[in-house]
């Protein structure tokens, strides 16, 4: 994705979050947009808001794990992935993040 695409995705997600401040999906989309732009502080804040809105959202815990992974914070990543798996045991990206990736990649996205 190009920088302009990231900016557009973030702007769209920010607008949705402003218009729907109690909408889990809006904050999850905002977190993913920031993550894709490597804006990890902003992504973390949006995922934390998403978790406030829906504590049982495995994807949000997984997203926090991905942020910690990218920041080279393995213990925090493991904790977040384990939280996601406790909520949703078939959460494939959490298994990847914990190193149980059948492709052999250590990147949670398999890249």
Tab-separated table of N, CA and C in Angstrom:
chain	number	residue	atom	x	y	z
A	1	UNK	N	0.851	-1.170	0.000
A	1	UNK	CA	0.000	0.000	0.000
A	1	UNK	C	0.896	1.233	0.000
A	2	UNK	N	0.540	2.233	-0.738
A	2	UNK	CA	1.307	3.470	-0.835
A	2	UNK	C	0.934	4.407	0.305
A	3	UNK	N	1.800	5.378	0.556
A	3	UNK	CA	1.578	6.338	1.632
A	3	UNK	C	0.229	7.034	1.490
A	4	UNK	N	-0.129	7.415	0.266
A	4	UNK	CA	-1.418	8.078	0.051
A	4	UNK	C	-2.570	7.148	0.411
A	5	UNK	N	-2.421	5.861	0.079
A	5	UNK	CA	-3.459	4.886	0.414
A	5	UNK	C	-3.598	4.748	1.930
A	6	UNK	N	-2.458	4.725	2.636
A	6	UNK	CA	-2.497	4.650	4.102
A	6	UNK	C	-3.201	5.875	4.679
A	7	UNK	N	-2.838	7.039	4.169
A	7	UNK	CA	-3.441	8.275	4.661
A	7	UNK	C	-4.949	8.280	4.439
A	8	UNK	N	-5.380	7.820	3.285
A	8	UNK	CA	-6.814	7.781	2.989
A	8	UNK	C	-7.528	6.784	3.891
A	9	UNK	N	-6.915	5.625	4.103
A	9	UNK	CA	-7.527	4.615	4.978
A	9	UNK	C	-7.630	5.132	6.405
A	10	UNK	N	-6.587	5.804	6.874
A	10	UNK	CA	-6.607	6.358	8.231
A	10	UNK	C	-7.669	7.437	8.345
A	11	UNK	N	-7.734	8.321	7.376
A	11	UNK	CA	-8.730	9.406	7.419
A	11	UNK	C	-10.146	8.858	7.434
A	12	UNK	N	-10.402	7.860	6.619
A	12	UNK	CA	-11.735	7.250	6.589
A	12	UNK	C	-12.065	6.595	7.926
A	13	UNK	N	-11.102	5.862	8.474
A	13	UNK	CA	-11.328	5.185	9.756
A	13	UNK	C	-11.472	6.186	10.895
A	14	UNK	N	-10.694	7.267	10.864
A	14	UNK	CA	-10.819	8.297	11.898
A	14	UNK	C	-12.207	8.927	11.871
A	15	UNK	N	-12.704	9.186	10.686
A	15	UNK	CA	-14.041	9.766	10.570
A	15	UNK	C	-15.088	8.810	11.133
A	16	UNK	N	-14.967	7.533	10.812
A	16	UNK	CA	-15.914	6.546	11.330
A	16	UNK	C	-15.850	6.480	12.850
A	17	UNK	N	-14.647	6.526	13.408
A	17	UNK	CA	-14.497	6.473	14.862
A	17	UNK	C	-15.078	7.723	15.524
A	18	UNK	N	-14.903	8.880	14.888
A	18	UNK	CA	-15.494	10.115	15.438
A	18	UNK	C	-17.016	10.059	15.395
A	19	UNK	N	-17.549	9.555	14.301
A	19	UNK	CA	-19.007	9.501	14.136
A	19	UNK	C	-19.650	8.417	14.995
A	20	UNK	N	-18.886	7.360	15.281
A	20	UNK	CA	-19.426	6.237	16.057
A	20	UNK	C	-18.447	5.869	17.171
A	21	UNK	N	-18.349	6.726	18.210
A	21	UNK	CA	-17.334	6.522	19.254
A	21	UNK	C	-17.539	5.265	20.108
A	22	UNK	N	-18.663	4.614	19.970
A	22	UNK	CA	-18.910	3.381	20.728
A	22	UNK	C	-18.985	2.159	19.816
A	23	UNK	N	-18.404	2.261	18.642
A	23	UNK	CA	-18.463	1.187	17.657
A	23	UNK	C	-17.124	0.453	17.598
A	24	UNK	N	-17.130	-0.791	18.064
A	24	UNK	CA	-15.923	-1.612	18.039
A	24	UNK	C	-15.311	-1.666	16.642
A	25	UNK	N	-16.120	-1.915	15.631
A	25	UNK	CA	-15.608	-2.083	14.270
A	25	UNK	C	-14.891	-0.831	13.767
A	26	UNK	N	-15.373	0.333	14.139
A	26	UNK	CA	-14.730	1.575	13.717
A	26	UNK	C	-13.326	1.675	14.296
A	27	UNK	N	-13.176	1.314	15.569
A	27	UNK	CA	-11.863	1.406	16.195
A	27	UNK	C	-10.930	0.285	15.747
A	28	UNK	N	-11.484	-0.868	15.465
A	28	UNK	CA	-10.640	-1.938	14.937
A	28	UNK	C	-10.113	-1.534	13.549
A	29	UNK	N	-10.965	-0.955	12.726
A	29	UNK	CA	-10.535	-0.501	11.399
A	29	UNK	C	-9.476	0.598	11.520
A	30	UNK	N	-9.667	1.485	12.468
A	30	UNK	CA	-8.690	2.548	12.689
A	30	UNK	C	-7.352	1.954	13.131
A	31	UNK	N	-7.396	0.981	14.020
A	31	UNK	CA	-6.170	0.337	14.490
A	31	UNK	C	-5.440	-0.342	13.337
A	32	UNK	N	-6.181	-1.064	12.517
A	32	UNK	CA	-5.551	-1.772	11.388
A	32	UNK	C	-4.953	-0.781	10.384
A	33	UNK	N	-5.641	0.322	10.151
A	33	UNK	CA	-5.116	1.327	9.218
A	33	UNK	C	-3.804	1.910	9.740
A	34	UNK	N	-3.770	2.228	11.027
A	34	UNK	CA	-2.535	2.747	11.612
A	34	UNK	C	-1.439	1.678	11.593
A	35	UNK	N	-1.797	0.436	11.883
A	35	UNK	CA	-0.812	-0.639	11.872
A	35	UNK	C	-0.190	-0.783	10.487
A	36	UNK	N	-1.024	-0.793	9.474
A	36	UNK	CA	-0.531	-0.944	8.101
A	36	UNK	C	0.396	0.206	7.705
A	37	UNK	N	0.227	1.362	8.335
A	37	UNK	CA	1.087	2.518	8.069
A	37	UNK	C	2.289	2.548	9.025
A	38	UNK	N	2.461	1.485	9.814
A	38	UNK	CA	3.549	1.383	10.801
A	38	UNK	C	3.466	2.471	11.864
A	39	UNK	N	2.263	2.922	12.154
A	39	UNK	CA	2.024	3.903	13.216
A	39	UNK	C	1.540	3.138	14.455
A	40	UNK	N	2.506	2.529	15.119
A	40	UNK	CA	2.164	1.558	16.154
A	40	UNK	C	1.571	2.179	17.418
A	41	UNK	N	1.992	3.382	17.792
A	41	UNK	CA	1.400	4.018	18.972
A	41	UNK	C	-0.089	4.289	18.738
A	42	UNK	N	-0.402	4.819	17.565
A	42	UNK	CA	-1.791	5.118	17.234
A	42	UNK	C	-2.612	3.836	17.105
A	43	UNK	N	-1.999	2.812	16.520
A	43	UNK	CA	-2.683	1.523	16.394
A	43	UNK	C	-2.978	0.940	17.769
A	44	UNK	N	-2.004	1.026	18.677
A	44	UNK	CA	-2.196	0.500	20.028
A	44	UNK	C	-3.361	1.211	20.712
A	45	UNK	N	-3.406	2.526	20.615
A	45	UNK	CA	-4.487	3.283	21.253
A	45	UNK	C	-5.849	2.870	20.692
A	46	UNK	N	-5.927	2.689	19.388
A	46	UNK	CA	-7.199	2.299	18.778
A	46	UNK	C	-7.587	0.878	19.173
A	47	UNK	N	-6.614	-0.046	19.216
A	47	UNK	CA	-6.930	-1.411	19.662
A	47	UNK	C	-7.368	-1.411	21.125
A	48	UNK	N	-6.728	-0.604	21.951
A	48	UNK	CA	-7.130	-0.549	23.359
A	48	UNK	C	-8.563	-0.033	23.498
A	49	UNK	N	-8.925	0.957	22.699
A	49	UNK	CA	-10.316	1.444	22.712
A	49	UNK	C	-11.264	0.349	22.233
A	50	UNK	N	-10.874	-0.369	21.198
A	50	UNK	CA	-11.706	-1.465	20.700
A	50	UNK	C	-11.928	-2.503	21.796
A	51	UNK	N	-10.888	-2.804	22.557
A	51	UNK	CA	-11.012	-3.786	23.645
A	51	UNK	C	-11.895	-3.254	24.761
A	52	UNK	N	-11.835	-1.957	25.020
A	52	UNK	CA	-12.758	-1.370	26.005
A	52	UNK	C	-14.201	-1.597	25.567
A	53	UNK	N	-14.443	-1.476	24.277
A	53	UNK	CA	-15.792	-1.638	23.743
A	53	UNK	C	-16.214	-3.101	23.667
A	54	UNK	N	-15.255	-3.995	23.447
A	54	UNK	CA	-15.554	-5.424	23.342
A	54	UNK	C	-14.363	-6.217	23.875
A	55	UNK	N	-14.304	-6.447	25.185
A	55	UNK	CA	-13.158	-7.148	25.781
A	55	UNK	C	-12.939	-8.559	25.241
A	56	UNK	N	-13.961	-9.151	24.643
A	56	UNK	CA	-13.834	-10.509	24.121
A	56	UNK	C	-13.507	-10.545	22.632
A	57	UNK	N	-13.009	-9.449	22.122
A	57	UNK	CA	-12.643	-9.371	20.702
A	57	UNK	C	-11.225	-9.906	20.525
A	58	UNK	N	-11.140	-11.158	20.153
A	58	UNK	CA	-9.827	-11.797	19.987
A	58	UNK	C	-8.975	-11.063	18.961
A	59	UNK	N	-9.591	-10.570	17.897
A	59	UNK	CA	-8.824	-9.875	16.848
A	59	UNK	C	-8.094	-8.655	17.393
A	60	UNK	N	-8.699	-7.953	18.324
A	60	UNK	CA	-8.049	-6.767	18.887
A	60	UNK	C	-6.850	-7.172	19.754
A	61	UNK	N	-7.013	-8.223	20.545
A	61	UNK	CA	-5.882	-8.713	21.344
A	61	UNK	C	-4.766	-9.198	20.420
A	62	UNK	N	-5.152	-9.861	19.360
A	62	UNK	CA	-4.205	-10.333	18.355
A	62	UNK	C	-3.463	-9.151	17.726
A	63	UNK	N	-4.194	-8.097	17.418
A	63	UNK	CA	-3.573	-6.904	16.847
A	63	UNK	C	-2.548	-6.298	17.783
A	64	UNK	N	-2.852	-6.278	19.073
A	64	UNK	CA	-1.886	-5.785	20.057
A	64	UNK	C	-0.654	-6.682	20.060
A	65	UNK	N	-0.875	-7.988	19.928
A	65	UNK	CA	0.257	-8.904	19.822
A	65	UNK	C	1.129	-8.587	18.625
A	66	UNK	N	0.512	-8.286	17.492
A	66	UNK	CA	1.268	-7.954	16.283
A	66	UNK	C	2.101	-6.685	16.491
A	67	UNK	N	1.519	-5.705	17.183
A	67	UNK	CA	2.267	-4.468	17.466
A	67	UNK	C	3.486	-4.784	18.323
A	68	UNK	N	3.269	-5.538	19.386
A	68	UNK	CA	4.402	-5.891	20.258
A	68	UNK	C	5.443	-6.691	19.482
A	69	UNK	N	5.001	-7.566	18.602
A	69	UNK	CA	5.924	-8.344	17.777
A	69	UNK	C	6.787	-7.413	16.928
A	70	UNK	N	6.140	-6.461	16.258
A	70	UNK	CA	6.869	-5.536	15.391
A	70	UNK	C	7.809	-4.632	16.190
A	71	UNK	N	7.470	-4.382	17.451
A	71	UNK	CA	8.325	-3.557	18.316
A	71	UNK	C	9.426	-4.387	18.991
A	72	UNK	N	9.494	-5.651	18.669
A	72	UNK	CA	10.465	-6.567	19.273
A	72	UNK	C	10.273	-6.644	20.791
A	73	UNK	N	9.012	-6.828	21.191
A	73	UNK	CA	8.629	-6.998	22.596
A	73	UNK	C	7.984	-8.369	22.740
A	74	UNK	N	8.815	-9.428	22.708
A	74	UNK	CA	8.261	-10.778	22.619
A	74	UNK	C	7.366	-11.192	23.784
A	75	UNK	N	7.713	-10.823	24.999
A	75	UNK	CA	6.887	-11.253	26.135
A	75	UNK	C	5.500	-10.616	26.077
A	76	UNK	N	5.445	-9.340	25.745
A	76	UNK	CA	4.153	-8.666	25.623
A	76	UNK	C	3.356	-9.243	24.453
A	77	UNK	N	4.040	-9.576	23.369
A	77	UNK	CA	3.365	-10.182	22.213
A	77	UNK	C	2.766	-11.521	22.608
A	78	UNK	N	3.548	-12.341	23.287
A	78	UNK	CA	3.060	-13.661	23.711
A	78	UNK	C	1.839	-13.506	24.598
A	79	UNK	N	1.879	-12.583	25.530
A	79	UNK	CA	0.739	-12.367	26.428
A	79	UNK	C	-0.512	-11.987	25.631
A	80	UNK	N	-0.371	-11.099	24.675
A	80	UNK	CA	-1.523	-10.671	23.872
A	80	UNK	C	-2.049	-11.820	23.016
A	81	UNK	N	-1.143	-12.588	22.399
A	81	UNK	CA	-1.574	-13.730	21.588
A	81	UNK	C	-2.283	-14.773	22.459
A	82	UNK	N	-1.769	-14.998	23.651
A	82	UNK	CA	-2.419	-15.964	24.545
A	82	UNK	C	-3.802	-15.492	24.974
A	83	UNK	N	-3.958	-14.176	25.177
A	83	UNK	CA	-5.284	-13.636	25.489
A	83	UNK	C	-6.231	-13.885	24.328
A	84	UNK	N	-5.761	-13.654	23.119
A	84	UNK	CA	-6.601	-13.888	21.939
A	84	UNK	C	-6.996	-15.353	21.850
A	85	UNK	N	-6.058	-16.253	22.089
A	85	UNK	CA	-6.349	-17.690	22.007
A	85	UNK	C	-7.292	-18.141	23.112
A	86	UNK	N	-7.217	-17.513	24.279
A	86	UNK	CA	-8.141	-17.859	25.371
A	86	UNK	C	-9.575	-17.503	24.987
A	87	UNK	N	-9.724	-16.459	24.189
A	87	UNK	CA	-11.049	-16.023	23.744
A	87	UNK	C	-11.512	-16.831	22.541
A	88	UNK	N	-10.584	-17.036	21.607
A	88	UNK	CA	-10.914	-17.678	20.325
A	88	UNK	C	-9.827	-18.690	19.965
A	89	UNK	N	-9.935	-19.924	20.475
A	89	UNK	CA	-8.874	-20.912	20.247
A	89	UNK	C	-8.482	-21.145	18.793
A	90	UNK	N	-9.375	-21.032	17.813
A	90	UNK	CA	-8.918	-21.233	16.434
A	90	UNK	C	-8.230	-20.013	15.798
A	91	UNK	N	-7.842	-19.031	16.592
A	91	UNK	CA	-7.253	-17.797	16.082
A	91	UNK	C	-5.892	-18.067	15.439
A	92	UNK	N	-5.893	-18.265	14.130
A	92	UNK	CA	-4.706	-18.709	13.403
A	92	UNK	C	-3.549	-17.730	13.497
A	93	UNK	N	-3.796	-16.429	13.422
A	93	UNK	CA	-2.701	-15.479	13.478
A	93	UNK	C	-2.038	-15.455	14.845
A	94	UNK	N	-2.783	-15.780	15.893
A	94	UNK	CA	-2.162	-15.864	17.210
A	94	UNK	C	-1.206	-17.039	17.269
A	95	UNK	N	-1.573	-18.151	16.652
A	95	UNK	CA	-0.642	-19.278	16.588
A	95	UNK	C	0.609	-18.889	15.816
A	96	UNK	N	0.429	-18.171	14.712
A	96	UNK	CA	1.579	-17.721	13.934
A	96	UNK	C	2.478	-16.843	14.798
A	97	UNK	N	1.870	-15.922	15.521
A	97	UNK	CA	2.637	-15.012	16.362
A	97	UNK	C	3.396	-15.731	17.456
A	98	UNK	N	2.870	-16.842	17.911
A	98	UNK	CA	3.551	-17.627	18.936
A	98	UNK	C	4.614	-18.552	18.343
A	99	UNK	N	4.790	-18.488	17.042
A	99	UNK	CA	5.829	-19.270	16.401
A	99	UNK	C	5.370	-20.607	15.885
A	100	UNK	N	4.085	-20.851	15.897
A	100	UNK	CA	3.553	-22.115	15.418
A	100	UNK	C	3.012	-21.929	14.007
A	101	UNK	N	3.858	-21.394	13.143
A	101	UNK	CA	3.489	-21.071	11.775
A	101	UNK	C	3.932	-22.206	10.862
A	102	UNK	N	3.010	-22.867	10.208
A	102	UNK	CA	3.389	-23.987	9.353
A	102	UNK	C	4.260	-23.593	8.165
A	103	UNK	N	4.320	-22.301	7.825
A	103	UNK	CA	5.168	-21.874	6.712
A	103	UNK	C	6.605	-21.687	7.146
A	104	UNK	N	6.846	-21.681	8.462
A	104	UNK	CA	8.194	-21.494	8.982
A	104	UNK	C	8.550	-20.032	9.197
A	105	UNK	N	7.696	-19.102	8.798
A	105	UNK	CA	7.960	-17.681	8.992
A	105	UNK	C	7.695	-17.307	10.448
A	106	UNK	N	8.494	-16.388	10.982
A	106	UNK	CA	8.271	-15.891	12.339
A	106	UNK	C	7.430	-14.616	12.328
A	107	UNK	N	7.077	-14.131	11.165
A	107	UNK	CA	6.235	-12.946	11.075
A	107	UNK	C	4.789	-13.367	11.263
A	108	UNK	N	4.032	-12.686	12.157
A	108	UNK	CA	2.653	-13.102	12.397
A	108	UNK	C	1.764	-13.039	11.167
A	109	UNK	N	2.180	-12.281	10.168
A	109	UNK	CA	1.382	-12.222	8.956
A	109	UNK	C	1.903	-13.170	7.895
A	110	UNK	N	2.959	-13.926	8.223
A	110	UNK	CA	3.510	-14.881	7.268
A	110	UNK	C	4.277	-14.225	6.139
A	111	UNK	N	4.742	-13.008	6.347
A	111	UNK	CA	5.460	-12.280	5.288
A	111	UNK	C	6.936	-12.580	5.337
